[in-house]
Tab-separated table of C-alpha atoms in Angstrom:
chain	number	residue	atom	x	y	z
A	1014	MET	CA	197.774	43.701	147.854
A	1015	ASP	CA	194.031	43.653	147.163
A	1016	THR	CA	192.731	46.440	144.999
A	1017	VAL	CA	189.677	48.523	145.904
A	1018	ALA	CA	187.662	46.580	143.334
A	1019	VAL	CA	188.623	43.248	144.921
A	1020	LYS	CA	187.653	44.446	148.396
A	1021	VAL	CA	184.339	45.802	147.132
A	1022	ALA	CA	183.616	42.559	145.276
A	1023	ARG	CA	184.200	40.563	148.484
A	1024	TYR	CA	181.890	42.888	150.407
A	1025	LEU	CA	179.153	42.534	147.772
A	1026	GLU	CA	179.446	38.742	147.896
A	1027	ARG	CA	178.933	38.829	151.671
A	1028	ARG	CA	176.045	41.280	151.324
A	1029	ASP	CA	174.373	39.126	148.683
A	1030	GLY	CA	174.616	35.775	150.429
A	1031	GLY	CA	177.430	34.421	148.294
A	1032	THR	CA	176.279	35.686	144.914
A	1033	PRO	CA	179.499	35.903	142.850
A	1034	SER	CA	180.942	39.362	142.225
A	1035	ASP	CA	183.696	39.876	139.644
A	1036	PRO	CA	186.178	42.644	140.571
A	1037	ARG	CA	186.534	43.400	136.870
A	1038	CYS	CA	182.911	44.591	136.918
A	1039	ILE	CA	183.475	47.001	139.818
A	1040	VAL	CA	184.242	50.620	138.941
A	1041	PRO	CA	185.159	52.969	141.826
A	1042	CYS	CA	184.039	56.502	141.024
A	1043	GLY	CA	184.191	59.996	142.424
A	1044	GLY	CA	180.459	60.329	142.962
A	1045	THR	CA	177.128	58.817	141.960
A	1046	ALA	CA	175.890	61.785	139.934
A	1047	ALA	CA	178.962	61.950	137.705
A	1048	ALA	CA	179.002	58.173	137.289
A	1049	MET	CA	175.370	58.176	136.165
A	1050	VAL	CA	176.156	60.722	133.477
A	1051	ASP	CA	179.072	58.605	132.285
A	1052	VAL	CA	176.961	55.436	132.170
A	1053	LEU	CA	174.031	57.064	130.379
A	1054	THR	CA	176.377	58.640	127.843
A	1055	LEU	CA	177.329	55.117	126.767
A	1056	VAL	CA	173.805	54.383	125.527
A	1057	VAL	CA	173.124	57.706	123.804
A	1058	ASP	CA	173.634	57.896	120.050
A	1059	GLU	CA	173.842	61.600	119.285
A	1060	ARG	CA	173.588	60.868	115.554
A	1061	ALA	CA	170.279	59.028	115.883
A	1062	ALA	CA	167.192	60.694	114.447
A	1063	VAL	CA	165.192	59.794	117.564
A	1064	PRO	CA	166.459	60.910	120.998
A	1065	THR	CA	167.296	58.287	123.628
A	1066	GLY	CA	164.743	57.988	126.422
A	1067	VAL	CA	165.496	57.164	130.066
A	1068	LEU	CA	162.583	56.185	132.300
A	1069	VAL	CA	162.888	57.822	135.739
A	1070	PRO	CA	160.607	57.413	138.784
A	1071	VAL	CA	158.358	60.155	140.157
A	1072	PRO	CA	158.823	60.962	142.956
A	1073	GLY	CA	162.535	60.372	142.722
A	1074	PRO	CA	165.919	62.032	143.227
A	1075	PRO	CA	166.455	65.109	141.021
A	1076	LEU	CA	169.905	63.891	140.015
A	1077	LEU	CA	168.354	61.257	137.717
A	1078	GLY	CA	166.722	63.840	135.497
A	1079	GLY	CA	169.805	66.030	135.606
A	1080	ALA	CA	172.146	63.177	134.724
A	1081	THR	CA	169.851	62.163	131.869
A	1082	GLY	CA	169.929	65.649	130.375
A	1083	LEU	CA	173.690	65.994	130.756
A	1084	ALA	CA	174.119	62.674	128.941
A	1085	GLY	CA	172.115	63.975	125.995
A	1086	ALA	CA	169.019	61.846	126.636
A	1087	VAL	CA	165.398	62.652	127.483
A	1088	ALA	CA	163.967	61.884	130.931
A	1089	VAL	CA	160.672	59.980	130.664
A	1090	PRO	CA	158.882	60.091	134.047
A	1091	TYR	CA	156.877	57.125	135.296
A	1092	PRO	CA	154.719	57.472	138.434
A	1093	LEU	CA	155.265	55.267	141.465
A	1094	ALA	CA	152.175	53.625	142.950
A	1095	GLU	CA	151.382	55.702	146.045
A	1096	GLU	CA	148.488	53.423	146.977
A	1097	ARG	CA	150.967	50.531	147.176
A	1098	GLY	CA	153.469	52.380	149.350
A	1099	TRP	CA	155.362	53.917	146.411
A	1100	ASP	CA	156.010	50.579	144.744
A	1101	VAL	CA	156.992	50.254	141.068
A	1102	ASP	CA	153.903	49.182	139.100
A	1103	THR	CA	155.290	47.409	136.044
A	1104	GLU	CA	151.999	47.720	134.123
A	1105	THR	CA	152.175	51.496	134.556
A	1106	VAL	CA	155.772	51.431	133.359
A	1107	ARG	CA	154.694	49.463	130.277
A	1108	ARG	CA	152.034	52.046	129.442
A	1109	VAL	CA	154.514	54.904	129.848
A	1110	LEU	CA	157.015	52.993	127.734
A	1111	GLY	CA	154.476	52.493	124.950
A	1112	ARG	CA	153.655	56.202	124.808
A	1113	ALA	CA	157.312	57.159	125.008
A	1114	ARG	CA	158.160	55.074	121.948
A	1115	GLU	CA	155.968	57.363	119.858
A	1116	ARG	CA	158.550	60.153	120.326
A	1117	TRP	CA	161.769	58.687	121.710
A	1118	HIS	CA	163.862	55.520	121.803
A	1119	PRO	CA	163.700	54.352	125.442
A	1120	LYS	CA	166.772	52.348	126.384
A	1121	VAL	CA	167.046	52.606	130.169
A	1122	LEU	CA	164.793	51.994	133.160
A	1123	CYS	CA	165.997	53.696	136.348
A	1124	VAL	CA	164.854	52.225	139.664
A	1125	VAL	CA	165.702	53.692	143.070
A	1126	ASN	CA	165.738	51.121	145.863
A	1127	PRO	CA	165.314	52.008	148.675
A	1128	GLY	CA	163.263	54.886	147.327
A	1129	ASP	CA	164.379	58.495	147.516
A	1130	PRO	CA	162.524	60.409	148.915
A	1131	THR	CA	159.865	57.778	149.695
A	1132	GLY	CA	161.971	55.291	151.678
A	1133	HIS	CA	160.062	52.379	150.132
A	1134	VAL	CA	162.002	49.102	149.960
A	1135	LEU	CA	161.072	46.883	147.026
A	1136	SER	CA	159.943	43.324	147.668
A	1137	ARG	CA	161.562	40.393	145.883
A	1138	GLN	CA	158.380	39.927	143.840
A	1139	SER	CA	158.454	43.544	142.657
A	1140	MET	CA	162.110	43.224	141.734
A	1141	GLU	CA	161.488	40.033	139.788
A	1142	ASP	CA	158.627	41.744	137.929
A	1143	ILE	CA	160.940	44.634	137.043
A	1144	ILE	CA	163.620	42.245	135.801
A	1145	ARG	CA	161.087	40.425	133.620
A	1146	LEU	CA	159.938	43.757	132.213
A	1147	VAL	CA	163.414	44.935	131.214
A	1148	ALA	CA	164.142	41.516	129.715
A	1149	GLU	CA	161.001	41.631	127.584
A	1150	GLU	CA	161.456	45.256	126.577
A	1151	ASN	CA	165.242	45.068	126.010
A	1152	LEU	CA	166.064	47.840	128.480
A	1153	LEU	CA	169.171	48.486	130.535
A	1154	LEU	CA	168.275	48.352	134.232
A	1155	LEU	CA	169.980	51.128	136.169
A	1156	ALA	CA	169.560	50.558	139.911
A	1157	ASP	CA	170.306	53.376	142.354
A	1158	GLU	CA	170.860	51.483	145.616
A	1159	VAL	CA	172.820	54.044	147.623
A	1160	PHE	CA	170.352	54.145	150.543
A	1161	GLN	CA	170.469	50.398	151.209
A	1162	ASP	CA	172.076	50.797	154.632
A	1163	ASN	CA	169.761	53.578	155.780
A	1164	VAL	CA	166.167	52.505	155.217
A	1165	ALA	CA	165.744	48.727	155.123
A	1166	THR	CA	164.068	47.083	158.128
A	1167	SER	CA	163.763	43.549	159.496
A	1168	ASP	CA	160.274	43.147	158.013
A	1169	ARG	CA	161.399	44.480	154.615
A	1170	PRO	CA	165.115	43.733	154.235
A	1171	PHE	CA	167.104	45.192	151.383
A	1172	LEU	CA	167.864	42.885	148.470
A	1173	SER	CA	170.131	44.010	145.670
A	1174	PHE	CA	169.015	43.686	142.068
A	1175	LYS	CA	172.283	41.873	141.451
A	1176	ARG	CA	171.349	39.137	143.921
A	1177	VAL	CA	167.761	38.790	142.725
A	1178	LEU	CA	168.854	38.685	139.088
A	1179	TRP	CA	171.449	35.998	139.840
A	1180	GLU	CA	168.980	33.897	141.830
A	1181	MET	CA	166.377	34.084	139.046
A	1182	GLY	CA	168.824	32.170	136.871
A	1183	ALA	CA	168.832	31.772	133.115
A	1184	PRO	CA	167.768	33.268	130.831
A	1185	PHE	CA	167.503	36.433	132.956
A	1186	SER	CA	170.887	36.189	134.687
A	1187	SER	CA	172.664	35.777	131.346
A	1188	THR	CA	170.800	38.376	129.284
A	1189	VAL	CA	169.546	41.251	131.468
A	1190	GLN	CA	171.901	44.209	131.553
A	1191	LEU	CA	172.190	45.696	135.036
A	1192	ILE	CA	174.265	48.554	136.372
A	1193	SER	CA	173.902	49.297	140.076
A	1194	PHE	CA	175.192	52.177	142.167
A	1195	TYR	CA	176.288	51.905	145.775
A	1196	SER	CA	178.052	54.262	148.162
A	1197	PRO	CA	179.472	53.749	151.668
A	1198	SER	CA	177.419	56.830	152.497
A	1199	PRO	CA	174.743	58.514	150.362
A	1200	ARG	CA	176.190	61.839	151.511
A	1201	ALA	CA	179.780	60.910	150.644
A	1202	SER	CA	181.494	61.971	147.458
A	1203	GLY	CA	182.687	58.508	146.453
A	1204	GLY	CA	180.771	55.561	145.110
A	1205	VAL	CA	180.878	52.295	143.255
A	1206	VAL	CA	179.388	51.192	139.966
A	1207	SER	CA	178.792	47.454	139.659
A	1208	GLU	CA	178.099	46.117	136.190
A	1209	GLN	CA	176.306	42.804	135.696
A	1210	VAL	CA	177.002	42.412	131.974
A	1211	SER	CA	178.531	44.619	129.315
A	1212	LEU	CA	176.508	47.077	127.275
A	1213	SER	CA	175.612	45.990	123.782
A	1214	TRP	CA	174.155	49.037	122.050
């Protein structure tokens, strides 16, 4: 009998045009908010002299900031580019990251795609820019993708970070650390965490 993880992995492979999905990297969970706390807790070193920073988008879902605090980290807000339809401007993120490093140790970049509450769907180019940024800055990419079935349109289809990362190939596909969140329904209590590679902190 197939396990839940196996069935989810097969669904993700269909969703992502054949991009491989390993059931061992699928973690069914009781809800996105609790899973985010669990994931962020893995990167927080409570004994460190400098608090862990987690970059979160503004505007964005309140649960990101709440999960960050519950995990013992500090939420570092970065503004989305309203003039570009609430896109992620990687140069803005770099500036925020530089300032943040004066006080904290940023380890995670959170991206919400499709956006909540903006509804913006990231283009492939934007996603590739984000992946290059986290690779250069040695950040864990945490992708909240729970609204993928609700917002995407024919002129801006949803692409998962997992698919884009895989299709970018080496060195990105073998070095970037990605954890993505998906739910059959954003309003449902259950969800899935899909891990691209293991954490190394």
